[in-house]
Amino acid sequence: MNQRISLSRYLVEQQRVDGLIPAQLRLLLEVVARACKSISQSVNKGALGGVLGTAGSENVQGEVQKKLDIIANEVLIEANEWGGHLAAMASEEMDSIYLVPNRYPQGEYLLMFDPLDGSSNIDVNVSIGTIFSVLKKPEGHPGVTEEDFLQPGAQQVAAGYCVYGPQTTLVLTVGDGVAMFTLDREMGSFVLTQENVRIPEDTKEFAINMSNMRHWDAPVKRYVDECLAGVEGPRNKDFNMRWIASMVADVHRILTRGGIFMYPWDKREPNKPGKLRLMYEANPMAWLVEQAGGAATNGRERILNLQPTKLHERVSVVLGSRNEVDRVTRYHLEA
Ligand code: P6P
C-alpha cells in the first residue's frame, strides 16, 4: 500500500528538500490547518451545534454576519496569535488589521483570510470554505501597519483554502505547484491525496451568476453568448454551466477538472470594480490557479500584478483554464 503522507511530513520534506518553507512558515501552515480542522468540526455540527443562522451584526463589507463567520474568524485569530510566526492578521470579518498582542512574540509573516467564504450557503448545507494568503512583513521598520499588507499577490509566500464539503480538503501552494490534503477524521490529520495539480488548458464548463447578465460589460456578454450558442456557434462545442455561489467550491471544481470562473464588474454598482476581495479571495485563488497551470486576470491584467490600495479592495475576477481566460481577456482588450 502506498504510504500515506501527512501534511506535517509533506511540509517537513518541502522544507528539508526544497528549502521552500522556512521553519516559521511551516509552523504557520500547520497552525492554519489545525484551525481549519476546528472550523470543519463546527461547520459539520450545523444545527446540532447551534451555529446556524445570523449573528445579528454586519461586517466591514456591510454583509450580515453568520454565527459561523464569527466563530471561524475567532478560531483563526486564537490559533495564530501566540505562535510567534505572525506580526499581524487581516480578515474579511474585521475592519482593520489585528496586531499580535505584545504578550506574544512577533513573527515575520502577515496572514490574511476570509474565514468562511460562501457563508450564504451555510444554512442550506452547501460547501463553504476558508481562504488564506501569507505575505512577509516588509523589513526596515518596527511595528505593522495596514500599508504593510498592501503588496501585489505575486509577493505571496503561501496561499490556500480549505473546502468544507463531502470531504474536508486543504489545498495549498508555497510556489512549487499545488497539493491537496484530505482530512482523515479517524486520525484527525490531513493526508496528501493529490500533488502537482494541473488545470486542463481548455474546458467546456463556465461558472458565472447568470442572473446578472443584463448588467455585464460587452466582452463578458460576448463570451457567455458564444458558450450558450454551443456547437452551432463560433465555439463549435457545447458548454455546461455551474454556479455554486461559493468561490472555494467553484475554484475547487476548476482545480480538479478545469473550467472558467467569472465574477466580473457589472453595472449594478459601477464604482465597484467587482464583488470579490483582492487580498484574501482573488490573490490566493489566482496564485493557486497559476501554480496549477491556469490563468487569472481582472479581465485586462494579471491579478497577481495588481497593486492594492486598500485592505478590503474589491476586484473583477476571471480565472481557470488558461485558453478560456486568455479568450475573455482578449475580448476585454479588443473592446
Ligand atoms: P453571488 C460568497 O458570498 C462570494 O463571496 C463568493 O464565494 C461567491 O463566488 C460569490 O460571493 C457569490 O456571489 O452574487 O452569486 O451570491
mmCIF file of C-alpha atoms and ligand atoms in Angstrom:
data_model
loop_
_atom_site.group_PDB
_atom_site.id
_atom_site.type_symbol
_atom_site.label_atom_id
_atom_site.label_comp_id
_atom_site.label_asym_id
_atom_site.label_seq_id
_atom_site.Cartn_x
_atom_site.Cartn_y
_atom_site.Cartn_z
ATOM 1 C CA MET A 1 0.000 0.000 0.000
ATOM 2 C CA ASN A 2 1.457 3.353 -0.925
ATOM 3 C CA GLN A 3 2.438 5.188 2.242
ATOM 4 C CA ARG A 4 0.062 7.950 3.331
ATOM 5 C CA ILE A 5 1.908 11.250 3.672
ATOM 6 C CA SER A 6 0.556 13.625 6.306
ATOM 7 C CA LEU A 7 0.539 17.381 5.866
ATOM 8 C CA SER A 8 3.240 17.639 8.537
ATOM 9 C CA ARG A 9 5.544 15.232 6.694
ATOM 10 C CA TYR A 10 4.864 16.998 3.364
ATOM 11 C CA LEU A 11 5.790 20.370 4.859
ATOM 12 C CA VAL A 12 8.921 18.992 6.565
ATOM 13 C CA GLU A 13 10.062 17.453 3.287
ATOM 14 C CA GLN A 14 9.325 20.644 1.361
ATOM 15 C CA GLN A 15 11.382 22.485 3.976
ATOM 16 C CA ARG A 16 14.232 19.955 4.029
ATOM 17 C CA VAL A 17 14.357 19.062 0.326
ATOM 18 C CA ASP A 18 13.445 22.291 -1.395
ATOM 19 C CA GLY A 19 14.169 24.826 1.344
ATOM 20 C CA LEU A 20 10.919 26.391 0.221
ATOM 21 C CA ILE A 21 9.355 26.560 3.642
ATOM 22 C CA PRO A 22 11.327 28.170 6.461
ATOM 23 C CA ALA A 23 10.516 26.715 9.895
ATOM 24 C CA GLN A 24 8.305 29.662 10.876
ATOM 25 C CA LEU A 25 6.246 29.348 7.679
ATOM 26 C CA ARG A 26 5.885 25.595 8.238
ATOM 27 C CA LEU A 27 4.594 26.299 11.745
ATOM 28 C CA LEU A 28 2.166 28.898 10.346
ATOM 29 C CA LEU A 29 0.753 26.456 7.802
ATOM 30 C CA GLU A 30 0.387 23.684 10.390
ATOM 31 C CA VAL A 31 -1.465 26.085 12.711
ATOM 32 C CA VAL A 32 -3.771 27.283 9.925
ATOM 33 C CA ALA A 33 -4.511 23.646 9.011
ATOM 34 C CA ARG A 34 -5.372 22.845 12.638
ATOM 35 C CA ALA A 35 -7.668 25.887 12.746
ATOM 36 C CA CYS A 36 -9.394 24.654 9.575
ATOM 37 C CA LYS A 37 -9.930 21.256 11.228
ATOM 38 C CA SER A 38 -11.622 23.025 14.128
ATOM 39 C CA ILE A 39 -13.785 25.118 11.782
ATOM 40 C CA SER A 40 -14.698 21.947 9.890
ATOM 41 C CA GLN A 41 -15.915 20.386 13.137
ATOM 42 C CA SER A 42 -18.165 23.396 13.834
ATOM 43 C CA VAL A 43 -19.483 23.500 10.253
ATOM 44 C CA ASN A 44 -20.213 19.772 10.311
ATOM 45 C CA LYS A 45 -22.255 20.087 13.526
ATOM 46 C CA GLY A 46 -24.639 22.555 11.817
ATOM 47 C CA ALA A 47 -27.934 22.848 13.665
ATOM 48 C CA LEU A 48 -26.731 20.370 16.300
ATOM 49 C CA GLY A 49 -24.078 22.860 17.350
ATOM 50 C CA GLY A 50 -26.421 25.845 17.419
ATOM 51 C CA VAL A 51 -24.113 27.543 14.912
ATOM 52 C CA LEU A 52 -26.526 28.200 12.048
ATOM 53 C CA GLY A 53 -28.274 31.464 11.335
ATOM 54 C CA THR A 54 -27.147 35.059 11.625
ATOM 55 C CA ALA A 55 -25.204 36.716 14.404
ATOM 56 C CA GLY A 56 -27.295 39.887 14.239
ATOM 57 C CA SER A 57 -24.303 42.012 13.118
ATOM 58 C CA GLU A 58 -22.707 43.252 9.877
ATOM 59 C CA ASN A 59 -19.079 43.021 8.729
ATOM 60 C CA VAL A 60 -16.941 45.734 7.158
ATOM 61 C CA GLN A 61 -18.453 44.805 3.798
ATOM 62 C CA GLY A 62 -21.912 45.637 5.109
ATOM 63 C CA GLU A 63 -22.854 41.964 4.880
ATOM 64 C CA VAL A 64 -24.923 40.243 7.569
ATOM 65 C CA GLN A 65 -22.576 38.056 9.590
ATOM 66 C CA LYS A 66 -23.482 34.421 10.173
ATOM 67 C CA LYS A 67 -22.671 32.897 13.550
ATOM 68 C CA LEU A 68 -20.176 30.618 11.816
ATOM 69 C CA ASP A 69 -18.448 33.611 10.154
ATOM 70 C CA ILE A 70 -17.610 34.944 13.614
ATOM 71 C CA ILE A 71 -16.725 31.522 15.052
ATOM 72 C CA ALA A 72 -14.352 30.815 12.137
ATOM 73 C CA ASN A 73 -12.742 34.238 12.483
ATOM 74 C CA GLU A 74 -12.158 33.743 16.224
ATOM 75 C CA VAL A 75 -10.737 30.249 15.679
ATOM 76 C CA LEU A 76 -8.167 31.579 13.196
ATOM 77 C CA ILE A 77 -7.198 34.544 15.398
ATOM 78 C CA GLU A 78 -6.837 32.435 18.566
ATOM 79 C CA ALA A 79 -4.918 29.678 16.775
ATOM 80 C CA ASN A 80 -2.390 32.028 15.194
ATOM 81 C CA GLU A 81 -1.746 34.844 17.667
ATOM 82 C CA TRP A 82 0.524 33.026 20.181
ATOM 83 C CA GLY A 83 2.889 31.058 17.920
ATOM 84 C CA GLY A 84 5.480 33.750 17.263
ATOM 85 C CA HIS A 85 5.268 33.288 13.472
ATOM 86 C CA LEU A 86 2.996 36.259 12.734
ATOM 87 C CA ALA A 87 3.282 40.024 13.045
ATOM 88 C CA ALA A 88 -0.390 40.691 12.230
ATOM 89 C CA MET A 89 -3.543 39.305 10.614
ATOM 90 C CA ALA A 90 -6.320 40.705 8.425
ATOM 91 C CA SER A 91 -9.761 39.235 7.848
ATOM 92 C CA GLU A 92 -12.840 39.889 5.765
ATOM 93 C CA GLU A 93 -14.694 39.972 9.095
ATOM 94 C CA MET A 94 -12.570 42.715 10.702
ATOM 95 C CA ASP A 95 -12.465 46.397 9.714
ATOM 96 C CA SER A 96 -8.747 46.862 10.428
ATOM 97 C CA ILE A 97 -5.667 44.689 10.851
ATOM 98 C CA TYR A 98 -5.190 42.639 14.027
ATOM 99 C CA LEU A 99 -1.767 43.110 15.623
ATOM 100 C CA VAL A 100 -0.338 40.146 17.530
ATOM 101 C CA PRO A 101 -0.692 41.150 21.208
ATOM 102 C CA ASN A 102 2.524 42.314 22.892
ATOM 103 C CA ARG A 103 2.371 39.362 25.330
ATOM 104 C CA TYR A 104 3.301 37.109 22.415
ATOM 105 C CA PRO A 105 6.497 37.101 20.305
ATOM 106 C CA GLN A 106 6.218 38.868 16.945
ATOM 107 C CA GLY A 107 6.994 36.950 13.757
ATOM 108 C CA GLU A 108 7.838 37.935 10.197
ATOM 109 C CA TYR A 109 4.638 36.867 8.402
ATOM 110 C CA LEU A 110 1.316 38.525 7.672
ATOM 111 C CA LEU A 111 -1.758 36.288 7.421
ATOM 112 C CA MET A 112 -4.950 37.316 5.607
ATOM 113 C CA PHE A 113 -8.081 35.248 5.408
ATOM 114 C CA ASP A 114 -11.714 35.005 4.512
ATOM 115 C CA PRO A 115 -12.610 32.797 7.467
ATOM 116 C CA LEU A 116 -15.755 31.343 5.943
ATOM 117 C CA ASP A 117 -16.315 32.134 2.292
ATOM 118 C CA GLY A 118 -19.709 31.399 0.776
ATOM 119 C CA SER A 119 -21.497 31.817 4.074
ATOM 120 C CA SER A 120 -24.838 32.359 2.301
ATOM 121 C CA ASN A 121 -24.625 28.590 1.735
ATOM 122 C CA ILE A 122 -24.139 27.657 5.398
ATOM 123 C CA ASP A 123 -27.811 27.306 6.309
ATOM 124 C CA VAL A 124 -28.604 25.295 3.180
ATOM 125 C CA ASN A 125 -25.810 22.755 3.702
ATOM 126 C CA VAL A 126 -23.811 23.615 0.576
ATOM 127 C CA SER A 127 -19.970 23.536 0.542
ATOM 128 C CA ILE A 128 -18.197 26.568 2.039
ATOM 129 C CA GLY A 129 -14.563 27.227 2.859
ATOM 130 C CA THR A 130 -11.710 29.159 4.425
ATOM 131 C CA ILE A 131 -9.326 31.069 2.110
ATOM 132 C CA PHE A 132 -5.911 32.249 3.328
ATOM 133 C CA SER A 133 -2.918 34.159 1.988
ATOM 134 C CA VAL A 134 0.543 34.687 3.538
ATOM 135 C CA LEU A 135 2.895 37.606 2.925
ATOM 136 C CA LYS A 136 6.207 38.533 4.513
ATOM 137 C CA LYS A 137 6.179 41.639 6.634
ATOM 138 C CA PRO A 138 8.292 44.321 4.889
ATOM 139 C CA GLU A 139 11.581 44.857 6.736
ATOM 140 C CA GLY A 140 13.177 48.091 7.792
ATOM 141 C CA HIS A 141 10.646 49.432 10.264
ATOM 142 C CA PRO A 142 9.278 48.299 13.649
ATOM 143 C CA GLY A 143 5.602 47.506 14.096
ATOM 144 C CA VAL A 144 2.993 46.722 11.448
ATOM 145 C CA THR A 145 0.564 48.961 9.595
ATOM 146 C CA GLU A 146 -2.169 48.316 7.041
ATOM 147 C CA GLU A 147 0.257 49.541 4.346
ATOM 148 C CA ASP A 148 2.490 46.535 5.077
ATOM 149 C CA PHE A 149 -0.316 44.308 3.803
ATOM 150 C CA LEU A 150 -0.742 46.230 0.544
ATOM 151 C CA GLN A 151 1.573 44.049 -1.558
ATOM 152 C CA PRO A 152 0.772 42.603 -5.019
ATOM 153 C CA GLY A 153 -0.369 38.968 -4.967
ATOM 154 C CA ALA A 154 2.891 37.983 -6.660
ATOM 155 C CA GLN A 155 4.563 38.614 -3.276
ATOM 156 C CA GLN A 156 2.640 35.820 -1.514
ATOM 157 C CA VAL A 157 4.801 33.132 0.103
ATOM 158 C CA ALA A 158 1.907 30.707 0.692
ATOM 159 C CA ALA A 159 -1.776 30.543 -0.235
ATOM 160 C CA GLY A 160 -4.558 28.043 0.099
ATOM 161 C CA TYR A 161 -8.075 27.174 1.079
ATOM 162 C CA CYS A 162 -9.933 24.523 2.994
ATOM 163 C CA VAL A 163 -13.232 23.411 1.471
ATOM 164 C CA TYR A 164 -15.846 22.037 3.894
ATOM 165 C CA GLY A 165 -17.823 19.747 1.627
ATOM 166 C CA PRO A 166 -18.444 15.990 1.379
ATOM 167 C CA GLN A 167 -14.744 15.851 2.209
ATOM 168 C CA THR A 168 -12.781 18.464 4.125
ATOM 169 C CA THR A 169 -9.872 19.194 1.789
ATOM 170 C CA LEU A 170 -6.952 21.571 2.293
ATOM 171 C CA VAL A 171 -5.407 22.907 -0.925
ATOM 172 C CA LEU A 172 -2.040 24.624 -0.675
ATOM 173 C CA THR A 173 0.795 26.192 -2.650
ATOM 174 C CA VAL A 174 4.128 27.610 -1.495
ATOM 175 C CA GLY A 175 5.235 28.302 -5.051
ATOM 176 C CA ASP A 176 6.151 24.747 -6.057
ATOM 177 C CA GLY A 177 2.838 23.582 -7.518
ATOM 178 C CA VAL A 178 -0.466 22.768 -5.815
ATOM 179 C CA ALA A 179 -1.068 19.932 -3.350
ATOM 180 C CA MET A 180 -4.363 18.658 -1.919
ATOM 181 C CA PHE A 181 -4.817 17.073 1.528
ATOM 182 C CA THR A 182 -7.985 15.284 2.625
ATOM 183 C CA LEU A 183 -8.939 15.252 6.310
ATOM 184 C CA ASP A 184 -8.842 11.751 7.796
ATOM 185 C CA ARG A 185 -11.293 12.249 10.643
ATOM 186 C CA GLU A 186 -10.358 8.964 12.330
ATOM 187 C CA MET A 187 -6.731 10.041 12.599
ATOM 188 C CA GLY A 188 -7.577 13.770 12.851
ATOM 189 C CA SER A 189 -4.923 14.603 10.254
ATOM 190 C CA PHE A 190 -4.752 15.945 6.703
ATOM 191 C CA VAL A 191 -3.375 13.325 4.299
ATOM 192 C CA LEU A 192 -1.787 14.087 0.914
ATOM 193 C CA THR A 193 -4.277 12.942 -1.748
ATOM 194 C CA GLN A 194 -3.007 14.839 -4.794
ATOM 195 C CA GLU A 195 0.081 16.841 -5.746
ATOM 196 C CA ASN A 196 1.212 18.654 -8.904
ATOM 197 C CA VAL A 197 -2.420 19.563 -9.607
ATOM 198 C CA ARG A 198 -2.893 20.632 -13.263
ATOM 199 C CA ILE A 199 -5.853 22.540 -14.739
ATOM 200 C CA PRO A 200 -6.653 21.493 -18.354
ATOM 201 C CA GLU A 201 -5.937 24.432 -20.690
ATOM 202 C CA ASP A 202 -9.347 24.030 -22.369
ATOM 203 C CA THR A 203 -12.772 23.448 -20.877
ATOM 204 C CA LYS A 204 -16.461 23.082 -21.650
ATOM 205 C CA GLU A 205 -17.654 24.387 -18.286
ATOM 206 C CA PHE A 206 -18.151 28.007 -17.255
ATOM 207 C CA ALA A 207 -19.149 29.438 -13.876
ATOM 208 C CA ILE A 208 -20.869 32.826 -13.560
ATOM 209 C CA ASN A 209 -24.023 34.138 -11.871
ATOM 210 C CA MET A 210 -26.272 34.299 -14.953
ATOM 211 C CA SER A 211 -28.902 36.403 -13.143
ATOM 212 C CA ASN A 212 -26.555 39.376 -13.594
ATOM 213 C CA MET A 213 -26.399 39.014 -17.404
ATOM 214 C CA ARG A 214 -28.204 42.285 -18.188
ATOM 215 C CA HIS A 215 -25.629 44.162 -16.084
ATOM 216 C CA TRP A 216 -22.471 42.726 -17.692
ATOM 217 C CA ASP A 217 -19.967 44.595 -19.848
ATOM 218 C CA ALA A 218 -19.949 43.671 -23.561
ATOM 219 C CA PRO A 219 -16.838 41.373 -23.526
ATOM 220 C CA VAL A 220 -18.339 39.137 -20.817
ATOM 221 C CA LYS A 221 -21.697 39.034 -22.603
ATOM 222 C CA ARG A 222 -19.927 38.146 -25.871
ATOM 223 C CA TYR A 223 -18.024 35.289 -24.227
ATOM 224 C CA VAL A 224 -21.070 33.818 -22.439
ATOM 225 C CA ASP A 225 -23.305 34.212 -25.510
ATOM 226 C CA GLU A 226 -20.741 32.218 -27.522
ATOM 227 C CA CYS A 227 -20.729 29.493 -24.841
ATOM 228 C CA LEU A 228 -24.552 29.384 -24.917
ATOM 229 C CA ALA A 229 -24.556 29.186 -28.738
ATOM 230 C CA GLY A 230 -22.842 25.816 -28.336
ATOM 231 C CA VAL A 231 -21.842 23.608 -31.240
ATOM 232 C CA GLU A 232 -23.846 25.748 -33.716
ATOM 233 C CA GLY A 233 -21.995 28.893 -32.592
ATOM 234 C CA PRO A 234 -18.461 30.234 -33.087
ATOM 235 C CA ARG A 235 -17.016 27.930 -30.394
ATOM 236 C CA ASN A 236 -18.189 24.768 -32.248
ATOM 237 C CA LYS A 237 -18.786 22.974 -28.963
ATOM 238 C CA ASP A 238 -21.469 22.779 -26.293
ATOM 239 C CA PHE A 239 -20.734 24.161 -22.815
ATOM 240 C CA ASN A 240 -22.022 23.272 -19.358
ATOM 241 C CA MET A 241 -22.637 25.804 -16.593
ATOM 242 C CA ARG A 242 -22.066 25.587 -12.851
ATOM 243 C CA TRP A 243 -22.541 28.283 -10.170
ATOM 244 C CA ILE A 244 -22.298 27.180 -6.512
ATOM 245 C CA ALA A 245 -22.089 30.770 -5.189
ATOM 246 C CA SER A 246 -19.196 29.615 -3.025
ATOM 247 C CA MET A 247 -15.896 30.651 -4.611
ATOM 248 C CA VAL A 248 -13.983 27.925 -2.755
ATOM 249 C CA ALA A 249 -16.262 25.202 -4.153
ATOM 250 C CA ASP A 250 -16.236 26.612 -7.696
ATOM 251 C CA VAL A 251 -12.437 27.002 -7.677
ATOM 252 C CA HIS A 252 -12.004 23.504 -6.218
ATOM 253 C CA ARG A 253 -14.003 22.069 -9.113
ATOM 254 C CA ILE A 254 -11.845 24.011 -11.573
ATOM 255 C CA LEU A 255 -8.591 22.809 -9.952
ATOM 256 C CA THR A 256 -9.993 19.282 -10.076
ATOM 257 C CA ARG A 257 -11.404 19.124 -13.640
ATOM 258 C CA GLY A 258 -10.905 22.513 -15.330
ATOM 259 C CA GLY A 259 -13.353 25.321 -16.107
ATOM 260 C CA ILE A 260 -13.565 29.096 -16.029
ATOM 261 C CA PHE A 261 -14.900 31.185 -13.108
ATOM 262 C CA MET A 262 -16.031 34.771 -13.634
ATOM 263 C CA TYR A 263 -17.241 37.417 -11.216
ATOM 264 C CA PRO A 264 -16.859 40.473 -13.469
ATOM 265 C CA TRP A 265 -17.541 44.137 -12.959
ATOM 266 C CA ASP A 266 -21.172 44.951 -13.682
ATOM 267 C CA LYS A 267 -23.370 47.995 -13.965
ATOM 268 C CA ARG A 268 -25.253 47.440 -10.689
ATOM 269 C CA GLU A 269 -22.578 49.340 -8.735
ATOM 270 C CA PRO A 270 -20.362 50.914 -11.433
ATOM 271 C CA ASN A 271 -17.923 52.369 -8.888
ATOM 272 C CA LYS A 272 -17.151 48.887 -7.539
ATOM 273 C CA PRO A 273 -14.524 47.050 -9.663
ATOM 274 C CA GLY A 274 -16.167 43.733 -8.728
ATOM 275 C CA LYS A 275 -17.659 41.821 -5.807
ATOM 276 C CA LEU A 276 -14.731 39.667 -4.705
ATOM 277 C CA ARG A 277 -11.933 40.917 -2.455
ATOM 278 C CA LEU A 278 -8.433 41.191 -3.831
ATOM 279 C CA MET A 279 -6.277 40.484 -0.765
ATOM 280 C CA TYR A 280 -7.907 37.365 0.694
ATOM 281 C CA GLU A 281 -10.035 35.913 -2.114
ATOM 282 C CA ALA A 282 -8.709 36.817 -5.584
ATOM 283 C CA ASN A 283 -4.950 36.827 -4.813
ATOM 284 C CA PRO A 284 -4.732 33.423 -3.077
ATOM 285 C CA MET A 285 -7.038 31.798 -5.630
ATOM 286 C CA ALA A 286 -5.149 33.413 -8.525
ATOM 287 C CA TRP A 287 -1.821 32.044 -7.269
ATOM 288 C CA LEU A 288 -3.235 28.547 -6.769
ATOM 289 C CA VAL A 289 -4.737 28.596 -10.277
ATOM 290 C CA GLU A 290 -1.485 29.846 -11.870
ATOM 291 C CA GLN A 291 0.559 27.280 -9.920
ATOM 292 C CA ALA A 292 -1.739 24.623 -11.432
ATOM 293 C CA GLY A 293 -1.123 25.901 -14.979
ATOM 294 C CA GLY A 294 -4.215 28.133 -15.225
ATOM 295 C CA ALA A 295 -4.563 31.914 -15.553
ATOM 296 C CA ALA A 296 -6.225 34.677 -13.506
ATOM 297 C CA THR A 297 -6.962 38.237 -14.634
ATOM 298 C CA ASN A 298 -9.333 41.059 -13.753
ATOM 299 C CA GLY A 299 -10.434 40.989 -17.397
ATOM 300 C CA ARG A 300 -7.436 43.030 -18.510
ATOM 301 C CA GLU A 301 -4.456 42.490 -16.195
ATOM 302 C CA ARG A 302 -2.906 39.568 -14.313
ATOM 303 C CA ILE A 303 -4.476 39.650 -10.829
ATOM 304 C CA LEU A 304 -1.167 38.903 -9.118
ATOM 305 C CA ASN A 305 0.359 42.071 -10.598
ATOM 306 C CA LEU A 306 -2.303 44.416 -9.200
ATOM 307 C CA GLN A 307 -1.026 46.912 -6.611
ATOM 308 C CA PRO A 308 -3.590 47.029 -3.755
ATOM 309 C CA THR A 309 -4.563 50.454 -2.429
ATOM 310 C CA LYS A 310 -6.743 49.347 0.488
ATOM 311 C CA LEU A 311 -7.167 46.250 2.633
ATOM 312 C CA HIS A 312 -10.724 45.325 1.612
ATOM 313 C CA GLU A 313 -10.354 46.328 -2.022
ATOM 314 C CA ARG A 314 -12.613 44.518 -4.484
ATOM 315 C CA VAL A 315 -11.665 43.255 -7.930
ATOM 316 C CA SER A 316 -13.187 41.697 -11.034
ATOM 317 C CA VAL A 317 -12.145 38.023 -11.371
ATOM 318 C CA VAL A 318 -11.715 35.779 -14.416
ATOM 319 C CA LEU A 319 -9.764 32.596 -13.605
ATOM 320 C CA GLY A 320 -9.310 28.960 -14.601
ATOM 321 C CA SER A 321 -8.398 27.103 -17.807
ATOM 322 C CA ARG A 322 -5.718 29.194 -19.462
ATOM 323 C CA ASN A 323 -7.096 29.260 -23.042
ATOM 324 C CA GLU A 324 -10.544 30.362 -21.875
ATOM 325 C CA VAL A 325 -9.195 33.076 -19.556
ATOM 326 C CA ASP A 326 -6.964 34.311 -22.383
ATOM 327 C CA ARG A 327 -10.030 34.495 -24.661
ATOM 328 C CA VAL A 328 -12.096 36.536 -22.169
ATOM 329 C CA THR A 329 -9.109 38.818 -21.525
ATOM 330 C CA ARG A 330 -8.604 39.261 -25.274
ATOM 331 C CA TYR A 331 -12.275 40.228 -25.689
ATOM 332 C CA HIS A 332 -11.818 42.893 -22.979
ATOM 333 C CA LEU A 333 -8.667 44.269 -24.596
ATOM 334 C CA GLU A 334 -10.340 44.314 -28.034
ATOM 335 C CA ALA A 335 -13.372 46.209 -26.663
HETATM 336 P P1 P6P B 1 -23.491 35.827 -5.721
HETATM 337 C C1 P6P B 1 -19.765 34.352 -1.469
HETATM 338 O O1 P6P B 1 -20.576 35.317 -0.862
HETATM 339 C C2 P6P B 1 -18.912 35.043 -2.529
HETATM 340 O O2 P6P B 1 -18.099 35.998 -1.929
HETATM 341 C C3 P6P B 1 -18.101 34.013 -3.303
HETATM 342 O O3 P6P B 1 -17.753 32.928 -2.529
HETATM 343 C C4 P6P B 1 -19.039 33.607 -4.426
HETATM 344 O O4 P6P B 1 -18.354 33.193 -5.600
HETATM 345 C C5 P6P B 1 -19.842 34.889 -4.686
HETATM 346 O O5 P6P B 1 -19.766 35.671 -3.491
HETATM 347 C C6 P6P B 1 -21.294 34.576 -4.974
HETATM 348 O O6 P6P B 1 -21.929 35.801 -5.271
HETATM 349 O O7 P6P B 1 -23.707 37.249 -6.143
HETATM 350 O O8 P6P B 1 -23.650 34.844 -6.856
HETATM 351 O O9 P6P B 1 -24.265 35.407 -4.494
#
